[in-house]
Amino acid sequence: MNKLTQRIDKERLLLGIAAPLLAIVAALVVTTLVILATGKNPFDAFSDMVTYGTASDSQVYILNKATTYYLAGVAVAIGFRMNLFNIGVDGQYRIAAFFAAVLGGALTTPGWISIPLIILCAMGTGAVWAGIAGVLKVTRGVSEVISTIMLNAIATAIIAYLLQPGKLAELQAGGTVVSTKPLHSDAYFFQINTGPAGELWGFIFIAVLVGVAYWFVLGRTRFGFDLRTVGQSESAAAASGVSVKKMIATSMLISGAIAGLIGMPTLLNDSHQFSNDFPTGIGFTGIAIALLGRNNPIGIALGALLWGFLERTTNHLEFQGYDKEILGVIQGVIVLCVVIAYEVVRRYGLKRQQQRVGAELAAQAAAPTEKQEVA
Amino acid sequence: MANKDIDITVRTGTVHALCGENGAGKSTLMKILYGMQQPDEGTITVGGETVVFHNPADAIARGIGMVHQHFMLADNLTVLENVVLGAEKLYGIGAKARGKIKELSDAYGLNVRPDVLLEELGVADRQRVEILKVLYRGAKTLILDEPTAVLVPQEVDALFDNLRELKAEGLTVIFISHKLGEVLSVADEITVIRRGTTVGTVKPAGTTTKQLAELMVGSELPTPETEESTVTDVPLLKVDGLRLAQTDLDGVERTVLDDIAFTIHKGEVLGIAGVEGNGQSELVEAIMGIRALNSGTIALDGTDISHVPTRHRREAGVGYIPEDRHRHGLLLEAPLWENRILGHVTEKPNSRGQLLDIRAARGDTERIIEAYDVRTPGIDVTAASLSGGNQQKLIVGREMSHAPKLLIAAHPTRGVDVGAQAAIWDHIREARREGLAVLLISADLDELIGLSDTLRVMYRGRLVADADPATITPEELGSAMTGAATGHLEHTEDDAR
């Protein structure tokens, strides 16, 4: 009996890996075809990607990128575990980063005070922004998909309005960039010097902490169990005593707070100010990465690293005469394939387990009767 | 494997009953006959011709139609519209279709009025519409999947009259049921399925329910009768003046529960009879705290819990066996041990403080599986992979493990095989001896009468009648369930039986 459980578990693990693997292989095939269609050699491109992507400066770049993407993936995944589609991560992190940058620019306190303050401000702003969608859903039944999309647009407008000289921003010395007041150098987050490879952002440790907390809270606490219950079946959750509405509001707040962290690696480790070239669209990247990582803390990390790798290496491909749009093709195909492959594999797995359990029980039931017949 | 070596021959112009415990493979067999599933081996022969059904359309083309247990009808359409829906090509949607419906309805005594809106019809009428739908599509063989599960005894008799009518006109009926009395009264031949195999075909004449039951399970049929009364005079649950209203889509406020009042004492089982949809589910949800009351009070063990959240009610000792275990009782895609935590996450052994105690929860799941005979290869399989009966045993085990003061049991043995049914009844009785109060809601009148100390009948959101389970018969209860009788039901000895 023990053996069977182990086998089922092993199988589940295999099935779990099968889906992303399938998606990536499919993406490779499609990409090969696309590059072939443009009349170039796909295998040269792939080998270039591998050589370039594994160079040490690329590694540092990928890790830095992945830090941001990981936080985005987790923020989205929290919603997914609840069956909430928080499309608004994008707006949440931008508005959070903006206000955090404004606050950071104004602070002259030592780093151990300003850094936590900036981070808290970002988390708070993100939570408030997501909370609006949460409140609307709970009280008025507004779909969080619609409200968060709208909130994204509103966030863009608010930032555009406030990011003007004389409002909350200033014209930089060069006269071309409008940005918030730069952070005092005390408020820079620490970095690790890796020599010629560049600086590794210290925020990666915060990202790891967030991952561990995500795993612990969801898997090991009562709150996490309630949250997952609502995600799996609202009706069963209500019957089991979870207040579904409260849960929806809470998880939106948490998702928003984590979304608030997304801009922090860039702000505290890199740009030190919020200007109109602050990275955008990472919230949507987060959706892709959460899907790819199956909402699993390690899966999301792998997804984030893959995204960083693809970005880094396809950038380089451009200099080798390939079209840079290849990045979009690969990413798009991966996401599409992942969504399809997961559903197929999930259904197959459920069915297969049912059959196995049935077969096992039939075997158990048959065994004693056969013995009786012999005796 | 769900089915193997199934051998069944149904003769034209007969009612052929298919009997077996839940999970014996009846539904799978029916799905194969109706083309919803393909057999791995074996053949189906219709009228001497071997056929292969790839989908239900193939089956209908061969004159085989199915009446599902759960009706597939649109409430906001008329009977006529429901019947022609999807079969517009046959007789159009106008006068010709109406004529055909009339003709079929008269020929088989179905008594269907084509222009009534479906939402105005009761369960029995809806079932006749379903039958008509199948006939309209030209079926000569009808498969009825547990058609009596939703009917009261009087309606069952009417249905059987319809079936005899169909038979007299030369149609063939395959009738699936696990209610042995019914099967004996209506069928010409009975095939029994056990563990996915046909174990025999018998004629009803000269066969008793006992013999049938033995064929079905290889053991005797349990009865739900309780022994000596354990009712005390300590009130445990007091419900008073409970009213619940609901606003439907048109903005009209509808009273679902009105002036409900009852008391359950320690050691007492209060049974509520009623045709489904008369407010039983709402009553359960009101007591569980899933729905907010409009007025009235609910007191558990002397404490007012009318406005206390569900979780606190559960912690205060309310156990809950929900009517729809898939929607309210389980997380189908979660492993068994997580399902063991569901609903009791704040209680031992599932958690310590704010943290889950996974090791203890897993250990306790093993215990439940052992004690309640949940057939599973392990606690890491998903709940969806268990059969309905085993899922139910897990739920019963889980709820009983927290020493409830009050158990709300809605259809506790629905879809459960005979063996598991007896075990669940035993668990309820045993807990009752130790002072458990039970609110029992069931569509199985034998179960209600056998298990309850007090009986109430619910009709259109009110408790309209009460009865003494020691003397009342299912038929008498049935008439109150349709609203025909109210007040205290007395058993009349000269009742023609």
Coordinates of N, CA, C and O in Angstrom, one line a residue, chain B residues 147-223:
Chain B
P147 N -35.0 7.0 -11.3 CA -36.1 8.0 -11.5 C -36.9 8.3 -10.2 O -37.5 9.3 -10.1
T148 N -36.9 7.4 -9.2 CA -37.7 7.6 -8.1 C -37.0 8.3 -6.9 O -37.6 8.6 -5.9
A149 N -35.7 8.6 -7.1 CA -35.0 9.2 -6.0 C -35.6 10.5 -5.6 O -35.5 10.9 -4.4
V150 N -36.2 11.2 -6.5 CA -36.7 12.6 -6.1 C -38.2 12.6 -5.9 O -38.8 13.7 -5.7
L151 N -38.8 11.4 -5.9 CA -40.3 11.4 -5.8 C -40.8 10.9 -4.5 O -40.1 10.2 -3.8
V152 N -42.0 11.4 -4.1 CA -42.7 10.8 -2.9 C -43.4 9.6 -3.3 O -43.7 9.4 -4.5
P153 N -43.8 8.7 -2.4 CA -44.4 7.4 -2.7 C -45.6 7.5 -3.7 O -45.6 6.8 -4.7
Q154 N -46.5 8.5 -3.5 CA -47.6 8.7 -4.4 C -47.1 8.9 -5.9 O -47.7 8.4 -6.8
E155 N -46.1 9.8 -6.0 CA -45.6 10.1 -7.3 C -44.9 8.9 -7.9 O -45.0 8.7 -9.1
V156 N -44.3 8.1 -7.1 CA -43.7 6.9 -7.6 C -44.7 6.0 -8.2 O -44.5 5.5 -9.3
D157 N -45.8 5.8 -7.5 CA -46.9 5.0 -8.1 C -47.4 5.5 -9.4 O -47.6 4.7 -10.4
A158 N -47.5 6.8 -9.5 CA -48.0 7.4 -10.8 C -47.0 7.1 -11.9 O -47.3 6.8 -13.0
L159 N -45.7 7.3 -11.5 CA -44.6 7.0 -12.5 C -44.7 5.6 -13.0 O -44.6 5.3 -14.2
F160 N -44.9 4.7 -12.0 CA -45.0 3.2 -12.4 C -46.2 3.0 -13.3 O -46.1 2.2 -14.3
D161 N -47.3 3.7 -13.1 CA -48.4 3.6 -14.0 C -48.0 4.0 -15.4 O -48.3 3.3 -16.4
N162 N -47.2 5.1 -15.5 CA -46.7 5.6 -16.8 C -45.9 4.5 -17.5 O -46.0 4.3 -18.7
L163 N -45.0 3.9 -16.7 CA -44.1 2.9 -17.2 C -44.9 1.7 -17.8 O -44.5 1.2 -18.8
R164 N -45.9 1.3 -17.0 CA -46.7 0.2 -17.5 C -47.4 0.5 -18.8 O -47.5 -0.3 -19.7
E165 N -47.8 1.8 -18.9 CA -48.5 2.3 -20.1 C -47.5 2.2 -21.3 O -47.8 1.7 -22.4
L166 N -46.3 2.6 -21.0 CA -45.2 2.6 -22.1 C -45.0 1.2 -22.5 O -44.9 0.9 -23.7
K167 N -45.0 0.3 -21.6 CA -44.7 -1.1 -21.8 C -45.9 -1.7 -22.7 O -45.6 -2.4 -23.7
A168 N -47.1 -1.3 -22.3 CA -48.3 -1.8 -23.0 C -48.2 -1.4 -24.5 O -48.8 -2.1 -25.4
E169 N -47.6 -0.2 -24.7 CA -47.5 0.2 -26.1 C -46.4 -0.4 -26.9 O -46.0 0.1 -28.0
G170 N -45.7 -1.3 -26.2 CA -44.6 -2.0 -26.9 C -43.2 -1.4 -26.7 O -42.3 -1.8 -27.4
L171 N -43.1 -0.4 -25.9 CA -41.8 0.2 -25.6 C -41.0 -0.6 -24.6 O -41.6 -1.4 -23.8
T172 N -39.8 -0.4 -24.5 CA -38.9 -1.1 -23.6 C -38.4 -0.1 -22.6 O -38.0 1.0 -23.0
V173 N -38.4 -0.5 -21.3 CA -37.9 0.4 -20.3 C -36.7 -0.3 -19.5 O -36.9 -1.4 -19.1
I174 N -35.6 0.4 -19.4 CA -34.6 -0.1 -18.5 C -34.6 0.9 -17.3 O -34.4 2.1 -17.5
F175 N -34.7 0.3 -16.2 CA -35.0 1.0 -15.0 C -33.9 0.8 -13.9 O -33.7 -0.3 -13.5
I176 N -33.2 1.9 -13.6 CA -32.1 1.7 -12.7 C -32.5 2.1 -11.3 O -33.0 3.2 -11.1
S177 N -32.2 1.3 -10.3 CA -32.6 1.7 -9.0 C -31.9 0.8 -8.0 O -31.4 -0.3 -8.3
H178 N -31.8 1.3 -6.8 CA -31.3 0.4 -5.7 C -32.4 0.2 -4.6 O -32.1 -0.3 -3.6
K179 N -33.6 0.7 -5.0 CA -34.7 0.5 -4.0 C -35.4 -0.8 -4.4 O -36.1 -0.9 -5.4
L180 N -35.2 -1.8 -3.6 CA -35.6 -3.1 -4.0 C -37.1 -3.3 -4.1 O -37.6 -4.0 -5.0
G181 N -37.8 -2.7 -3.1 CA -39.3 -2.8 -3.2 C -39.8 -2.3 -4.5 O -40.7 -3.0 -5.1
E182 N -39.4 -1.2 -4.9 CA -39.8 -0.6 -6.2 C -39.5 -1.5 -7.3 O -40.4 -1.7 -8.2
V183 N -38.3 -2.0 -7.4 CA -37.9 -2.8 -8.5 C -38.8 -4.0 -8.6 O -39.3 -4.4 -9.7
L184 N -39.1 -4.6 -7.4 CA -39.9 -5.8 -7.5 C -41.3 -5.5 -8.0 O -42.0 -6.3 -8.6
S185 N -41.8 -4.3 -7.6 CA -43.2 -4.0 -8.0 C -43.4 -3.6 -9.5 O -44.4 -3.8 -10.0
V186 N -42.3 -3.1 -10.1 CA -42.6 -2.6 -11.5 C -41.9 -3.5 -12.6 O -42.3 -3.5 -13.7
A187 N -40.9 -4.2 -12.2 CA -40.1 -4.8 -13.3 C -40.6 -6.2 -13.7 O -41.3 -6.9 -12.9
D188 N -40.3 -6.5 -15.0 CA -40.6 -7.9 -15.4 C -39.4 -8.8 -15.2 O -39.6 -10.0 -15.0
E189 N -38.3 -8.1 -15.3 CA -37.0 -8.9 -15.1 C -36.1 -8.0 -14.3 O -36.1 -6.8 -14.5
I190 N -35.2 -8.6 -13.5 CA -34.3 -7.8 -12.7 C -32.9 -8.4 -12.9 O -32.7 -9.6 -12.7
T191 N -32.0 -7.5 -13.3 CA -30.6 -7.9 -13.4 C -29.8 -7.3 -12.3 O -29.9 -6.1 -12.1
V192 N -29.0 -8.0 -11.6 CA -28.3 -7.5 -10.4 C -26.8 -7.4 -10.8 O -26.3 -8.3 -11.4
I193 N -26.3 -6.2 -10.5 CA -24.8 -6.0 -10.8 C -24.1 -5.9 -9.5 O -24.6 -5.2 -8.5
R194 N -23.0 -6.5 -9.4 CA -22.2 -6.4 -8.2 C -20.7 -6.2 -8.6 O -20.2 -7.0 -9.4
R195 N -20.0 -5.3 -8.1 CA -18.6 -5.0 -8.4 C -18.4 -5.0 -9.9 O -17.4 -5.6 -10.4
G196 N -19.3 -4.4 -10.7 CA -19.0 -4.3 -12.1 C -19.4 -5.5 -12.9 O -19.1 -5.5 -14.1
T197 N -19.9 -6.5 -12.3 CA -20.3 -7.7 -13.1 C -21.7 -8.1 -12.8 O -22.2 -7.9 -11.8
T198 N -22.4 -8.6 -13.9 CA -23.8 -9.1 -13.6 C -23.7 -10.4 -12.8 O -23.0 -11.3 -13.2
V199 N -24.4 -10.4 -11.7 CA -24.4 -11.7 -10.9 C -25.6 -12.5 -11.1 O -25.7 -13.6 -10.6
G200 N -26.6 -12.0 -11.8 CA -27.8 -12.8 -12.1 C -29.0 -12.0 -12.5 O -29.0 -10.8 -12.4
T201 N -29.9 -12.7 -13.2 CA -31.1 -12.1 -13.6 C -32.3 -12.9 -13.0 O -32.3 -14.2 -13.1
V202 N -33.2 -12.2 -12.4 CA -34.3 -13.0 -11.7 C -35.6 -12.4 -12.1 O -35.7 -11.3 -12.6
K203 N -36.7 -13.2 -11.9 CA -38.0 -12.7 -12.2 C -38.5 -12.2 -10.8 O -38.3 -12.8 -9.8
P204 N -39.3 -11.1 -10.8 CA -39.8 -10.6 -9.5 C -40.7 -11.6 -8.8 O -40.7 -11.7 -7.6
A205 N -41.5 -12.4 -9.6 CA -42.4 -13.3 -9.0 C -41.6 -14.3 -8.2 O -40.7 -15.0 -8.8
G206 N -41.8 -14.5 -7.0 CA -41.1 -15.5 -6.2 C -39.8 -15.1 -5.7 O -39.0 -15.8 -5.2
T207 N -39.5 -13.8 -5.9 CA -38.2 -13.2 -5.3 C -38.6 -12.2 -4.2 O -39.5 -11.4 -4.4
T208 N -37.9 -12.3 -3.1 CA -38.2 -11.3 -2.0 C -37.1 -10.3 -2.0 O -36.0 -10.5 -2.6
T209 N -37.4 -9.2 -1.4 CA -36.4 -8.1 -1.3 C -35.1 -8.6 -0.6 O -34.0 -8.2 -0.9
K210 N -35.3 -9.6 0.3 CA -34.2 -10.1 1.0 C -33.2 -10.9 0.1 O -32.0 -10.7 0.1
Q211 N -33.8 -11.7 -0.7 CA -33.0 -12.4 -1.7 C -32.3 -11.5 -2.6 O -31.1 -11.7 -3.0
L212 N -33.0 -10.5 -3.1 CA -32.4 -9.5 -4.0 C -31.2 -8.8 -3.3 O -30.1 -8.7 -3.9
A213 N -31.4 -8.4 -2.1 CA -30.4 -7.7 -1.3 C -29.2 -8.6 -1.2 O -28.0 -8.2 -1.3
E214 N -29.4 -9.9 -1.0 CA -28.3 -10.8 -0.8 C -27.5 -10.9 -2.1 O -26.3 -11.0 -2.1
L215 N -28.3 -10.9 -3.2 CA -27.6 -10.9 -4.5 C -26.7 -9.7 -4.7 O -25.6 -9.7 -5.2
M216 N -27.3 -8.6 -4.2 CA -26.6 -7.3 -4.5 C -25.4 -7.1 -3.7 O -24.4 -6.7 -4.1
V217 N -25.4 -7.5 -2.4 CA -24.3 -7.3 -1.5 C -23.7 -8.6 -1.0 O -22.6 -8.5 -0.4
G218 N -24.4 -9.6 -1.2 CA -23.9 -10.9 -0.6 C -24.0 -10.9 0.9 O -23.4 -11.7 1.6
S219 N -24.9 -10.0 1.4 CA -25.2 -10.0 2.9 C -26.6 -9.5 3.1 O -27.2 -9.1 2.2
E220 N -27.0 -9.5 4.4 CA -28.3 -9.1 4.6 C -28.5 -7.6 4.6 O -27.6 -6.8 4.8
L221 N -29.7 -7.2 4.3 CA -30.0 -5.8 4.2 C -30.2 -5.2 5.6 O -30.9 -5.7 6.4
P222 N -29.4 -4.1 5.9 CA -29.6 -3.5 7.2 C -30.9 -2.7 7.3 O -31.4 -2.2 6.3
T223 N -31.4 -2.5 8.5 CA -32.5 -1.7 8.7 C -32.1 -0.5 9.6 O -31.2 -0.7 10.4

